[in-house]
Tab-separated table of C-alpha atoms and ligand atoms in Angstrom:
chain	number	residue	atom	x	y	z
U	1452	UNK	CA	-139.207	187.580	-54.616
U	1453	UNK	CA	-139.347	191.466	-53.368
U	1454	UNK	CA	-138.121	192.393	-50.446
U	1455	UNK	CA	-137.861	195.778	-52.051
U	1456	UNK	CA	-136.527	197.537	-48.656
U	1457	UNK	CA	-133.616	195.729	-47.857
U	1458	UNK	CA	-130.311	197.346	-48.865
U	1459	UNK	CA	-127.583	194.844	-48.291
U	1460	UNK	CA	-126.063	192.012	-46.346
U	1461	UNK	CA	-123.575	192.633	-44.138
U	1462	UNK	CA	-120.911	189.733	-42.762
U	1463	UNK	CA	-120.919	190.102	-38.922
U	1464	UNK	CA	-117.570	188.434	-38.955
U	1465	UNK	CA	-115.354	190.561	-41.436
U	1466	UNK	CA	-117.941	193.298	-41.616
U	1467	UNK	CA	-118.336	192.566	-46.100
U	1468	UNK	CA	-121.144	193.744	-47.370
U	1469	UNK	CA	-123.095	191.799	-49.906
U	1470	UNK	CA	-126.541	192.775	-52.509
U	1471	UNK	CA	-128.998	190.124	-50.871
U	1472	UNK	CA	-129.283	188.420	-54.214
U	1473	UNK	CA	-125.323	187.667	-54.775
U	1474	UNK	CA	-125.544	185.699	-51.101
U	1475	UNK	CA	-127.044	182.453	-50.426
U	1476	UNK	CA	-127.632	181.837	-47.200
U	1477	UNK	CA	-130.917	180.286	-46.814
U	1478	UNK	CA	-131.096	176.619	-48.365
U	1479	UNK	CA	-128.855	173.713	-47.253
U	1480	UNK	CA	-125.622	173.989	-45.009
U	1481	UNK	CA	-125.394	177.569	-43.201
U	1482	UNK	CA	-121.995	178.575	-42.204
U	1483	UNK	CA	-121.361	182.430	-42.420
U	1484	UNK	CA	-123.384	184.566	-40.262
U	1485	UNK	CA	-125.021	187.771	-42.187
U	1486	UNK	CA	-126.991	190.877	-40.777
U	1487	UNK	CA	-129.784	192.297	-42.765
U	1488	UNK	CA	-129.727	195.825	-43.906
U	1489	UNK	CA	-132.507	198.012	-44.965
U	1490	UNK	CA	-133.090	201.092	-46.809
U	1491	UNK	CA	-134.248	203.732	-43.929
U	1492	UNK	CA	-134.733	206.481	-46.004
U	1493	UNK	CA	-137.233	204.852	-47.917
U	1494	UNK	CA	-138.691	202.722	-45.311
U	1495	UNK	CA	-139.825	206.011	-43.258
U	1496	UNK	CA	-141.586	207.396	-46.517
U	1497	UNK	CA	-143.794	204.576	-46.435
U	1498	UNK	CA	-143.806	203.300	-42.745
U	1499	UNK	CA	-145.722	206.492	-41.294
U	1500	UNK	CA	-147.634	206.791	-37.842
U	1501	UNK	CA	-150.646	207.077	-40.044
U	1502	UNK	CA	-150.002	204.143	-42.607
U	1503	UNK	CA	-149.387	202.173	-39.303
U	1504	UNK	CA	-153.029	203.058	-37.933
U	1505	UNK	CA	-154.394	201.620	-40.670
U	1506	UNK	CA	-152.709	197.966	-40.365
U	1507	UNK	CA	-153.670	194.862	-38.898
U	1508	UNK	CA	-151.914	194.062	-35.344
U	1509	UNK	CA	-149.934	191.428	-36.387
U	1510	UNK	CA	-145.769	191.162	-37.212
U	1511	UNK	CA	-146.836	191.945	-41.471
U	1512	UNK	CA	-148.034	195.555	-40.329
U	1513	UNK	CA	-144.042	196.012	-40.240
U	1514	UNK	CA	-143.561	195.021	-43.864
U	1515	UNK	CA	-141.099	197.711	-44.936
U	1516	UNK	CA	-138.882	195.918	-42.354
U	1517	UNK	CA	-139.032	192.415	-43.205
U	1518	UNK	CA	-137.628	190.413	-46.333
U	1519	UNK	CA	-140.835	189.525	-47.215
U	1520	UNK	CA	-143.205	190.361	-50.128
U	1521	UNK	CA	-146.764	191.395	-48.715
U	1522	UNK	CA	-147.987	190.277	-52.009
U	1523	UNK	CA	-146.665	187.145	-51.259
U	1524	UNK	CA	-148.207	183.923	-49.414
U	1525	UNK	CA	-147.597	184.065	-45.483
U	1526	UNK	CA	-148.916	181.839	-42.695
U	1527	UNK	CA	-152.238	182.918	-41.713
U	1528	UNK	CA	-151.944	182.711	-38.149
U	1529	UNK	CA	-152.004	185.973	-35.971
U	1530	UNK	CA	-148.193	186.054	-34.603
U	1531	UNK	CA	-147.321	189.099	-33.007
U	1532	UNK	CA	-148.291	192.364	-31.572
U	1533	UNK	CA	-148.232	190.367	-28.041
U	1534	UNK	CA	-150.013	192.721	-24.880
U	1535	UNK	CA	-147.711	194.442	-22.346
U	1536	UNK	CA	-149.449	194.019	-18.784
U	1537	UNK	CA	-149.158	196.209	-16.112
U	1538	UNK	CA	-149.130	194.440	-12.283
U	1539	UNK	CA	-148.701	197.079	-9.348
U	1540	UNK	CA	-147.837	194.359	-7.017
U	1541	UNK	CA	-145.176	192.752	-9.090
U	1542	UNK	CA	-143.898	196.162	-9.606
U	1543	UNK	CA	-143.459	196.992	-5.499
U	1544	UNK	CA	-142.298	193.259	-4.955
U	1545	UNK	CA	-139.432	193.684	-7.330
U	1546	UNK	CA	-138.976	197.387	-6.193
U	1547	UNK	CA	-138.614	199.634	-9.421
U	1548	UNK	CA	-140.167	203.311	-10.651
U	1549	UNK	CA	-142.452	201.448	-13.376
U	1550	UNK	CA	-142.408	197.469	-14.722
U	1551	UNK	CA	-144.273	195.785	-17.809
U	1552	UNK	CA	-144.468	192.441	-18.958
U	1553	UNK	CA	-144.643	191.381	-22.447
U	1554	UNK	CA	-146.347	188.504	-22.844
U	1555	UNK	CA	-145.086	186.678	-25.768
U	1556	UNK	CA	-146.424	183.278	-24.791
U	1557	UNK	CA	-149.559	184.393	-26.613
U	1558	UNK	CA	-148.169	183.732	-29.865
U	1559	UNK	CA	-149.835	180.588	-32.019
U	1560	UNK	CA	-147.912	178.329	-31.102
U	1561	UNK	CA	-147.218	179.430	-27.960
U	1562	UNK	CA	-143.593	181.272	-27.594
U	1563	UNK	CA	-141.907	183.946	-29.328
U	1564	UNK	CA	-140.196	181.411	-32.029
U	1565	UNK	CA	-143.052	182.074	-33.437
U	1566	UNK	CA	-141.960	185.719	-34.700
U	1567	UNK	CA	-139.125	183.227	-36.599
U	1568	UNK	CA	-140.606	180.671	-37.657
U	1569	UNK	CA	-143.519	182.875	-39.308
U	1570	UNK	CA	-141.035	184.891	-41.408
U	1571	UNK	CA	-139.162	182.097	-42.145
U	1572	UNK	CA	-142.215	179.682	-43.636
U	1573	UNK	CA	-143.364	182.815	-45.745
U	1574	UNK	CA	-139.250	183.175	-46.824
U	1575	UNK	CA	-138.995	179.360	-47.544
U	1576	UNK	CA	-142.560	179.578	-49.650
U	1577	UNK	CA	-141.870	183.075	-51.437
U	1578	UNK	CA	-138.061	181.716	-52.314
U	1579	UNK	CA	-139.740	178.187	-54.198
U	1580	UNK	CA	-138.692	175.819	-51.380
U	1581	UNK	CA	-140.006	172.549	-51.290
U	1582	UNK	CA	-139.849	171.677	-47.262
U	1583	UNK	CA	-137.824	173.300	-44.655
U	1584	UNK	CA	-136.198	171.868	-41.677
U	1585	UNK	CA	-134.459	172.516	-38.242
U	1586	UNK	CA	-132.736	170.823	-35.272
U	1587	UNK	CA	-134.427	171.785	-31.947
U	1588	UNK	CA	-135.472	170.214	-28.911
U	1589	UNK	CA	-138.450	172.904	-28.420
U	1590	UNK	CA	-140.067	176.138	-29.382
U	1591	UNK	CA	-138.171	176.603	-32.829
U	1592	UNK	CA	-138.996	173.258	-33.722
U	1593	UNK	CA	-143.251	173.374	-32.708
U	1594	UNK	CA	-143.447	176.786	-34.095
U	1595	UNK	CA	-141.995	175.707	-37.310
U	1596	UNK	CA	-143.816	172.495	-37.555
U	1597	UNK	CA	-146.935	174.850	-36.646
U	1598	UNK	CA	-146.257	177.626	-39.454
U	1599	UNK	CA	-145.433	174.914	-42.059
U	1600	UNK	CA	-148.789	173.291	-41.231
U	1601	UNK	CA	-149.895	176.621	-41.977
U	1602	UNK	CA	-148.766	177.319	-45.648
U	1603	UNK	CA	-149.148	173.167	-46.239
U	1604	UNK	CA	-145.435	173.095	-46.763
U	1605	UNK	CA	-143.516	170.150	-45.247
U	1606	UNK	CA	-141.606	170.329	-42.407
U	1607	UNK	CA	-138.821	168.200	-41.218
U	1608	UNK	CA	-137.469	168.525	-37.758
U	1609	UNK	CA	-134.478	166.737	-36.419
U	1610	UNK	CA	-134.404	165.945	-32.484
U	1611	UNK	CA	-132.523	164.284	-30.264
U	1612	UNK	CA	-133.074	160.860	-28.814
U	1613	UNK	CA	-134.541	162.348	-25.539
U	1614	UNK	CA	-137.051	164.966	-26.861
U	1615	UNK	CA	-139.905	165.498	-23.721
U	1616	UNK	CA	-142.581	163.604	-24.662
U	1617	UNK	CA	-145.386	166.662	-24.539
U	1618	UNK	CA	-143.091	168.479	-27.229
U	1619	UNK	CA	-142.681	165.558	-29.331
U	1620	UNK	CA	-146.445	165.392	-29.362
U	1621	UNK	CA	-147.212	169.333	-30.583
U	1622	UNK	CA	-144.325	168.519	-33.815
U	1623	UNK	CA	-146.416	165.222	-34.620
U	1624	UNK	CA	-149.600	166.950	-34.517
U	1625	UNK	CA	-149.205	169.696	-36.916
U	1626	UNK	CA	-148.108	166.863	-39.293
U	1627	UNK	CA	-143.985	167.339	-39.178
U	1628	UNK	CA	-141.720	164.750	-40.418
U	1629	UNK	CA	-139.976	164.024	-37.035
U	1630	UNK	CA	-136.545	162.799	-37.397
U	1631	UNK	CA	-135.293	161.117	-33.939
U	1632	UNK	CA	-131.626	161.411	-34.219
U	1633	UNK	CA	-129.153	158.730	-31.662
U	1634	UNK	CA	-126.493	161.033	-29.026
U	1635	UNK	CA	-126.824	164.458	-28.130
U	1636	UNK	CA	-128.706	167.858	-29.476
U	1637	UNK	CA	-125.499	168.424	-31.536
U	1638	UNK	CA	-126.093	165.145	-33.763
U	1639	UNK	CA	-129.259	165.918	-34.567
U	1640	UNK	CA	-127.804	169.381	-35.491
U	1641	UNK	CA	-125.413	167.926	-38.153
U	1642	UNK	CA	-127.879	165.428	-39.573
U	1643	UNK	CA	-130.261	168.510	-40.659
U	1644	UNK	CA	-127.362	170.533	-41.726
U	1645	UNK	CA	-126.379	167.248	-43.708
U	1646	UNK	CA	-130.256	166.896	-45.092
U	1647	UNK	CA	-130.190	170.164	-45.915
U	1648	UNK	CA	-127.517	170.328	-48.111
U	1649	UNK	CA	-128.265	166.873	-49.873
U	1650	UNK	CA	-131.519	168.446	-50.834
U	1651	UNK	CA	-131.652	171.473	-51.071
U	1652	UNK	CA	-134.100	172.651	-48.413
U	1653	UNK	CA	-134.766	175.466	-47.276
U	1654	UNK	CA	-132.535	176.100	-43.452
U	1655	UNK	CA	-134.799	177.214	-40.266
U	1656	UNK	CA	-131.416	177.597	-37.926
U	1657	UNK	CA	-132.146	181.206	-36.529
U	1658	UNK	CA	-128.690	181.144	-35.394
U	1659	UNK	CA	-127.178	181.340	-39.029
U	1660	UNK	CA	-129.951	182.023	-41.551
U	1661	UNK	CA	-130.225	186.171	-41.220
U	1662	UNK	CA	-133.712	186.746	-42.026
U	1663	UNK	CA	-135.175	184.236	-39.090
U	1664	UNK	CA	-133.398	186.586	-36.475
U	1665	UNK	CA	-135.455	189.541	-39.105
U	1666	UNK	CA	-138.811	187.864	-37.729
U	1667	UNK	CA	-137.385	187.806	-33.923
U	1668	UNK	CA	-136.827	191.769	-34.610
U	1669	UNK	CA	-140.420	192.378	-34.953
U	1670	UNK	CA	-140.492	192.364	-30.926
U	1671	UNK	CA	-138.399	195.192	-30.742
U	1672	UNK	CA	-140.783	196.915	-33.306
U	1673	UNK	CA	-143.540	195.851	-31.200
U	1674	UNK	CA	-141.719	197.991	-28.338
U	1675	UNK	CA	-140.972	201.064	-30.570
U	1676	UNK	CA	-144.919	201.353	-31.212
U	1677	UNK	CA	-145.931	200.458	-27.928
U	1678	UNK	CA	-143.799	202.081	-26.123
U	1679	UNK	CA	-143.137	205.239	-28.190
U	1680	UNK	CA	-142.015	208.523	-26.408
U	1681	UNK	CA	-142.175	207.027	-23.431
U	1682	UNK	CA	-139.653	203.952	-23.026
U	1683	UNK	CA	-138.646	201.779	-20.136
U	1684	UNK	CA	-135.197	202.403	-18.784
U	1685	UNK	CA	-134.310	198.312	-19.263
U	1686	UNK	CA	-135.900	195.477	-21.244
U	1687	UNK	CA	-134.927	192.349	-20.404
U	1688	UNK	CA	-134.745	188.979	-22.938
U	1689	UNK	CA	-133.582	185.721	-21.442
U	1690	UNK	CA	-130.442	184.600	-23.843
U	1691	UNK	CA	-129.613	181.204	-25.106
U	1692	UNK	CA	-127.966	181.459	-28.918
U	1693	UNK	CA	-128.477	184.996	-28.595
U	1694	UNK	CA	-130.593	185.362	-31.383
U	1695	UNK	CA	-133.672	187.085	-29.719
U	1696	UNK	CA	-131.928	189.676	-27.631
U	1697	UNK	CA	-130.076	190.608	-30.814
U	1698	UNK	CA	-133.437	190.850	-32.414
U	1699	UNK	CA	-135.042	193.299	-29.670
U	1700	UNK	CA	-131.472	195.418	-29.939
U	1701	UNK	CA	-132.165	195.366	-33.765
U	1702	UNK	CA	-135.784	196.305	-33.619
U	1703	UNK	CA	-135.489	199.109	-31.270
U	1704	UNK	CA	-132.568	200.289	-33.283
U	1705	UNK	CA	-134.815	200.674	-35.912
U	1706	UNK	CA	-137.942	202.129	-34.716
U	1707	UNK	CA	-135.699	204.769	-32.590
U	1708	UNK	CA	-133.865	205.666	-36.159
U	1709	UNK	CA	-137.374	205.879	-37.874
U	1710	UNK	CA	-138.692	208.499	-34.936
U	1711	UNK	CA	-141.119	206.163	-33.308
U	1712	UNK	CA	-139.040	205.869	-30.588
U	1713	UNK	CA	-137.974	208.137	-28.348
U	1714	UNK	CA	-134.345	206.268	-27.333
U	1715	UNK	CA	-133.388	203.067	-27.305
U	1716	UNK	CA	-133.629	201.511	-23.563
U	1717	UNK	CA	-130.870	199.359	-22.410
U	1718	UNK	CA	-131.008	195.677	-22.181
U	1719	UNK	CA	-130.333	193.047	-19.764
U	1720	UNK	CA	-129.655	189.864	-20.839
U	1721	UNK	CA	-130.420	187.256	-18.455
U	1722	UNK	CA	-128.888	183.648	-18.559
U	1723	UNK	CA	-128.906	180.339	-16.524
U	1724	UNK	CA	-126.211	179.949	-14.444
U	1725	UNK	CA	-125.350	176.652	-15.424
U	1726	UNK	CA	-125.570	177.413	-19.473
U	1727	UNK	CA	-123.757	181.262	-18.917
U	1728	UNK	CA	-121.498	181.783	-21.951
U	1729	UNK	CA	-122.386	184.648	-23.390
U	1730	UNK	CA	-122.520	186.430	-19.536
U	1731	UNK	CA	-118.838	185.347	-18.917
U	1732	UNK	CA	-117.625	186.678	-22.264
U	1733	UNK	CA	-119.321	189.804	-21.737
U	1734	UNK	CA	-118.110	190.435	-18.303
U	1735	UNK	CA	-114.351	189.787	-19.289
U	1736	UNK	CA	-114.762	191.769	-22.594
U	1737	UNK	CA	-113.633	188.611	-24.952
U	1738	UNK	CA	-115.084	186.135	-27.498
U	1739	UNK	CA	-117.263	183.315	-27.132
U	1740	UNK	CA	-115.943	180.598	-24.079
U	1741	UNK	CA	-117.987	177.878	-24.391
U	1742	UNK	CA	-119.029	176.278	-21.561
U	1743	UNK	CA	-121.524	173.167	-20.018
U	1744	UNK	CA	-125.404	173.243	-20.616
U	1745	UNK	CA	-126.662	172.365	-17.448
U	1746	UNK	CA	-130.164	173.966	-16.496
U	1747	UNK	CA	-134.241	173.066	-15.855
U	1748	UNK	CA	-134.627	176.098	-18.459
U	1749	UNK	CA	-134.113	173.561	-21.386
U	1750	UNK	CA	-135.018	176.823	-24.109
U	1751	UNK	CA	-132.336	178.926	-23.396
U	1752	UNK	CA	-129.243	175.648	-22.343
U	1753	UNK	CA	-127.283	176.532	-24.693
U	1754	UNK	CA	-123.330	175.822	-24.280
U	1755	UNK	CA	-121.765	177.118	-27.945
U	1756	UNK	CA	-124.154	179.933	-28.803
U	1757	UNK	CA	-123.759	180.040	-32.384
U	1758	UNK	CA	-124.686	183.804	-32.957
U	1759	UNK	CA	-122.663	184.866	-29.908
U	1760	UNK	CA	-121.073	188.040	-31.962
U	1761	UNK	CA	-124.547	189.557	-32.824
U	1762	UNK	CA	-125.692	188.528	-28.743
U	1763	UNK	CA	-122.598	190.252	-27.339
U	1764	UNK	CA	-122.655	193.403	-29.768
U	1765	UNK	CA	-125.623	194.225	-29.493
U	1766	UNK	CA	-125.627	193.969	-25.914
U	1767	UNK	CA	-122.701	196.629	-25.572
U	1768	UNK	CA	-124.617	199.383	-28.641
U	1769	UNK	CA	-126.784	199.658	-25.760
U	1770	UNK	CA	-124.629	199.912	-22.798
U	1771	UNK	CA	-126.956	196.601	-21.585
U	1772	UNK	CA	-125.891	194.079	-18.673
U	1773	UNK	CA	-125.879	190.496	-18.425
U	1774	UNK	CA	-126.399	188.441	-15.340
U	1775	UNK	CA	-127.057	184.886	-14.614
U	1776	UNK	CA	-129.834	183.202	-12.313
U	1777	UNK	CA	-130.027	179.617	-10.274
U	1778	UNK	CA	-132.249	177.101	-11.480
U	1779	UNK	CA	-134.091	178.100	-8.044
U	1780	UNK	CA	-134.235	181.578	-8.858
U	1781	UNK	CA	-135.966	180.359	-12.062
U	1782	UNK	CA	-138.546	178.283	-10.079
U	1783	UNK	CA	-139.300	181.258	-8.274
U	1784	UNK	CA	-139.498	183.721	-11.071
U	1785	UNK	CA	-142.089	181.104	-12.573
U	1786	UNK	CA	-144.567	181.162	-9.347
U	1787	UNK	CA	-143.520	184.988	-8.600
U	1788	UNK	CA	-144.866	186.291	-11.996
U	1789	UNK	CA	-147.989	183.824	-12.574
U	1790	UNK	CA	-149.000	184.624	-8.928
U	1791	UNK	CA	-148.359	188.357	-9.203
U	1792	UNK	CA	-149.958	188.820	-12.541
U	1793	UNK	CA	-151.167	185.950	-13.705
U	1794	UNK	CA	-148.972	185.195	-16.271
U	1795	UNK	CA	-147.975	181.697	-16.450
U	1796	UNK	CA	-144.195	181.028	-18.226
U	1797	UNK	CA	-141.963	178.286	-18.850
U	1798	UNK	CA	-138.731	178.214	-17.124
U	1799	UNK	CA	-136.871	179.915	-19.636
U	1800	UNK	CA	-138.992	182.889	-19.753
U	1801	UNK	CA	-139.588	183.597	-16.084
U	1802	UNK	CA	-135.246	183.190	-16.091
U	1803	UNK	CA	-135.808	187.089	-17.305
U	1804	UNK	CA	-137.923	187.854	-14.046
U	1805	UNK	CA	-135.405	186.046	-12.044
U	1806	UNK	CA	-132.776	188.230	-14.370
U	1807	UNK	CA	-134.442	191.457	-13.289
U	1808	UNK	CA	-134.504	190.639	-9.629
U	1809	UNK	CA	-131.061	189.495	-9.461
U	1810	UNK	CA	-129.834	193.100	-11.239
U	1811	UNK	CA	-131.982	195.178	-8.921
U	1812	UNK	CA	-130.063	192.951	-5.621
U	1813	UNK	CA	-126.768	193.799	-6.908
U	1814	UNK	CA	-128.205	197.311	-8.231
U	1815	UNK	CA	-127.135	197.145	-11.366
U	1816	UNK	CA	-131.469	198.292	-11.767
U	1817	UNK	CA	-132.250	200.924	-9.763
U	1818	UNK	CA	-135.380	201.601	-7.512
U	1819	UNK	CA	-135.938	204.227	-9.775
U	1820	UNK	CA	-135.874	203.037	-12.705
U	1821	UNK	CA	-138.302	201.671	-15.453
U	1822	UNK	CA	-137.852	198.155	-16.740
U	1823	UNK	CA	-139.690	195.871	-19.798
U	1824	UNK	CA	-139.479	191.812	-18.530
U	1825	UNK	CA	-140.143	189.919	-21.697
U	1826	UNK	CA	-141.776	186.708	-21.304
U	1827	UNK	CA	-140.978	184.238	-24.103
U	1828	UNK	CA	-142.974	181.123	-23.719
U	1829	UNK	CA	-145.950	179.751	-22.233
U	1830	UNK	CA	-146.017	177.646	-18.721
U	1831	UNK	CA	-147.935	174.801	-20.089
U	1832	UNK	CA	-145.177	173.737	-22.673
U	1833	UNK	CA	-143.147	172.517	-20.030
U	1834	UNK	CA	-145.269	171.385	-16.714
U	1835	UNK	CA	-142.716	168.854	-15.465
U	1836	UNK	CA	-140.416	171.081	-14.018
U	1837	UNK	CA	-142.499	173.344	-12.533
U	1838	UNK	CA	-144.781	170.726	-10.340
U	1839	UNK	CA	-142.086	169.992	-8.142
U	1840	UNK	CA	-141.919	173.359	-6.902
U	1841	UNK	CA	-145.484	174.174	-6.326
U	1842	UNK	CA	-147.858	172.800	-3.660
U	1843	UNK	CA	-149.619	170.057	-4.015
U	1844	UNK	CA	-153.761	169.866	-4.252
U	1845	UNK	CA	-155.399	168.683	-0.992
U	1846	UNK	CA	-157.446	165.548	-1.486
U	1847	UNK	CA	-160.635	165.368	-0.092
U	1848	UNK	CA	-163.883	162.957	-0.406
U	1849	UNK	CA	-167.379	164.778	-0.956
U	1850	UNK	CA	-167.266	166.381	2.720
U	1851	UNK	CA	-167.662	170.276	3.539
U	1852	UNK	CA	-165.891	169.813	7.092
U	1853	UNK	CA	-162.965	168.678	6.093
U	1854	UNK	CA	-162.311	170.415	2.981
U	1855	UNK	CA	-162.452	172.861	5.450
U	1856	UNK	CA	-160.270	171.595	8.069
U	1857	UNK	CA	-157.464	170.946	5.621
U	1858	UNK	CA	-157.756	174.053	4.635
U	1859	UNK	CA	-157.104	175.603	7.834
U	1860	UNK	CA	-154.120	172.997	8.109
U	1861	UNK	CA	-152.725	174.904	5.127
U	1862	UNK	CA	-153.081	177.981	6.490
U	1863	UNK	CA	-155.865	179.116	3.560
U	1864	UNK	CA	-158.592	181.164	3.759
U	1865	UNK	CA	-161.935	179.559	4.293
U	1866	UNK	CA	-165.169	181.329	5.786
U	1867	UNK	CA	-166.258	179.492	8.841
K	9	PLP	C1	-135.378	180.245	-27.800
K	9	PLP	C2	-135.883	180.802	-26.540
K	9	PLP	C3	-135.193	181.803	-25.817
K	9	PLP	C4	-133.842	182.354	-26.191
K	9	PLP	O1	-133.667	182.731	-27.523
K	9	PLP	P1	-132.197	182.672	-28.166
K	9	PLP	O2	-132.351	183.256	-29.492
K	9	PLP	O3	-131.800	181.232	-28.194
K	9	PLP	O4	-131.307	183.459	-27.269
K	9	PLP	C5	-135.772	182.279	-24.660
K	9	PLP	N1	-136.949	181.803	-24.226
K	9	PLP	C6	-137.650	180.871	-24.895
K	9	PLP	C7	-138.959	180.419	-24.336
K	9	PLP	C8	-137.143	180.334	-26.062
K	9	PLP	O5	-137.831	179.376	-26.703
């Protein structure tokens, strides 16, 4: 396969660096945790401003920068290249110079797994593989199923014995083998590990296989372009295993080297207060502690972040914060950002609204500054959660008068 721009692998434990072809770290168990390195100096002689404007909006028009042949097969769905939206009243409600929202629930399958999972199907298929699998209770695991369905490759997902019914539905639709594993998330981790070392297949865990996290990077890139010589002061990525706020870091990083971007704003990584590992490490400068995984934001409840090193480094290149947020804060952030700009997110992505307005209380944002809130998944993969906090429809028979009249009740708006 050519991934003819990629230099090296680099160990993010002992910092060992590697030719890509002399590591395997792609099919069956994953242990060690690599970083992919690219050639720069050739990347910029081909990656131009004007070889850009001539490239399809999608994550491929960044192929210098991914391990991925363009002359290879990739899924033909359109991931990537998500819009940034501009709301003036979101902006004055949180109280900041400028604000954006990235709105990465538009992807095909509906969250920004889908930057992963896309690389990682085309990977799996360019390498010879004969099915790829995961463990995942959610957006990893529909976004793979939905990228495999894709290429026609089969896909086996492992979940735990109390997988939400909506999500096990998306998996079973695009035609996954669906492997319903007895205990908790962490059994049905091991089992797929197990799998994929018996046979061979090819690993979707975006916390250990390097070039998944290369396909989360593509956001960042996204940025660079978008954004260009005129960046927000903060973007902010809510943070489970850490793998997608790495991924913005990375892709910044790299557009800012390659002169697309004018610096490289600082990030704020927002987690769940009751899944906050990764904050409490950072704020007391030490390695991983894990700790419970106990939130309504089930994407990002993560206890023993796997990729913590690359979340917490990354974090610090760019003099970023972390802060955490109540599950209530959450709830708000949801109905605060679909109300405000019509954006509708699932818990885990409004946590990096909540994130934002939490840093500008304890001003660690400041009214003056700029900020980027990336949303990473769609409202409607998790309704449950949300319905609870929202009002409730009023229910009326076929009668003008008193639709009207509960209307009023409610304090709404009705002409009359
Ligand atoms: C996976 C996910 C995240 C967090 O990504 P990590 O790499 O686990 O930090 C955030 N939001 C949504 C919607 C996700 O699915």
């Amino acid at each position: 396969m050519n991934a003819e721009f990629v230099s090296e692998l680099v160990c993010v434990e002992t910092g060992e660096r590697f030719s890509a072809e002399d590591v395997q770290c792609e099919f069956g168990r994953l242990e060690r945790i690599f970083d992919v390195r690219y050639d720069l100096e050739r990347v910029a002689q081909s990656l131009t401003a004007a070889a850009l404007a001539g490239r399809v909006h999608d994550i491929w028009r960044y192929q210098e920068l991914l391990p991925v042949d363009p002359a290879g097969e990739r899924p033909g769905l359109s991931v990537g290249w998500t819009p940034i939206v501009h709301s003036e009243r979101l902006r004055k409600l949180v109280g900041l110079s400028r604000l954006w929202v990235k709105d990465d629930g538009r992807n095909p399958t509906a969250s920004f797994k889908d930057r992963a999972s896309a690389v990682g199907a085309a990977r799996a298929r360019q390498r010879g593989a004969d099915a790829i699998a995961c463990a995942s209770t959610g957006n990893a695991a529909s976004s793979l199923a939905g990228m495999a369905a894709s290429i026609g490759m089969p896909a086996f997902i492992f979940v735990p014995e109390r997988i939400p019914q909506p999500k096990l539905t998306q998996l079973l639709a695009f035609g996954a083998k669906v492997v319903r594993v007895a205990g908790p998330y962490e059994n049905a981790f091991e089992l797929c590990q197990q799998a994929c070392d018996r046979w061979g297949w090819y690993n979707r865990s975006c916390a250990i296989n390097p070039y998944l996290v290369e396909g989360k990077k593509t956001c960042g890139l996204e940025i660079g372009e978008q954004f260009a010589a005129d960046p927000p002061d903060w973007v902010v990525v809510s943070v489970g295993d850490g793998c997608t706020i790495a991924g913005v870091v990375k892709g910044m990083e790299e557009m800012h080297q390659l002169g697309f971007l004018a610096r490289v704003p600082r990030v704020l990584g927002v987690q769940a207060a009751g899944a906050a590992p990764l904050k409490r490490a950072f704020d007391e400068g030490r390695d991983l502690i894990p700790s419970p995984a106990d939130t309504i934001a089930d994407s990002i409840a993560v206890g023993t972040p796997r990729n913590w090193r690359k979340a917490l480094d990354a974090v610090r290149r760019v003099e970023g914060q972390y802060v955490a947020v109540s599950d209530d804060a959450i709830l708000d952030g949801i109905s605060t950002l679909a109300r405000l700009t019509g954006v509708f997110a699932e818990p885990a992505a409004a946590a990096s609204l909540a994130g934002l307005i939490e840093a500008r209380e304890q001003g660690v944002v400041g009214a003056n500054e700029s900020a980027l809130v990336v949303v990473t998944g769609n409202g409607l993969k998790d309704v449950s959660t949300v319905r609870g906090a929202l009002e409730t429809p009023i229910d009326v028979p076929l009668d003008l008068e008193e639709a009207a009249r509960q209307l009023t009740e409610r304090g709404h708006w009705h002409k009359g």
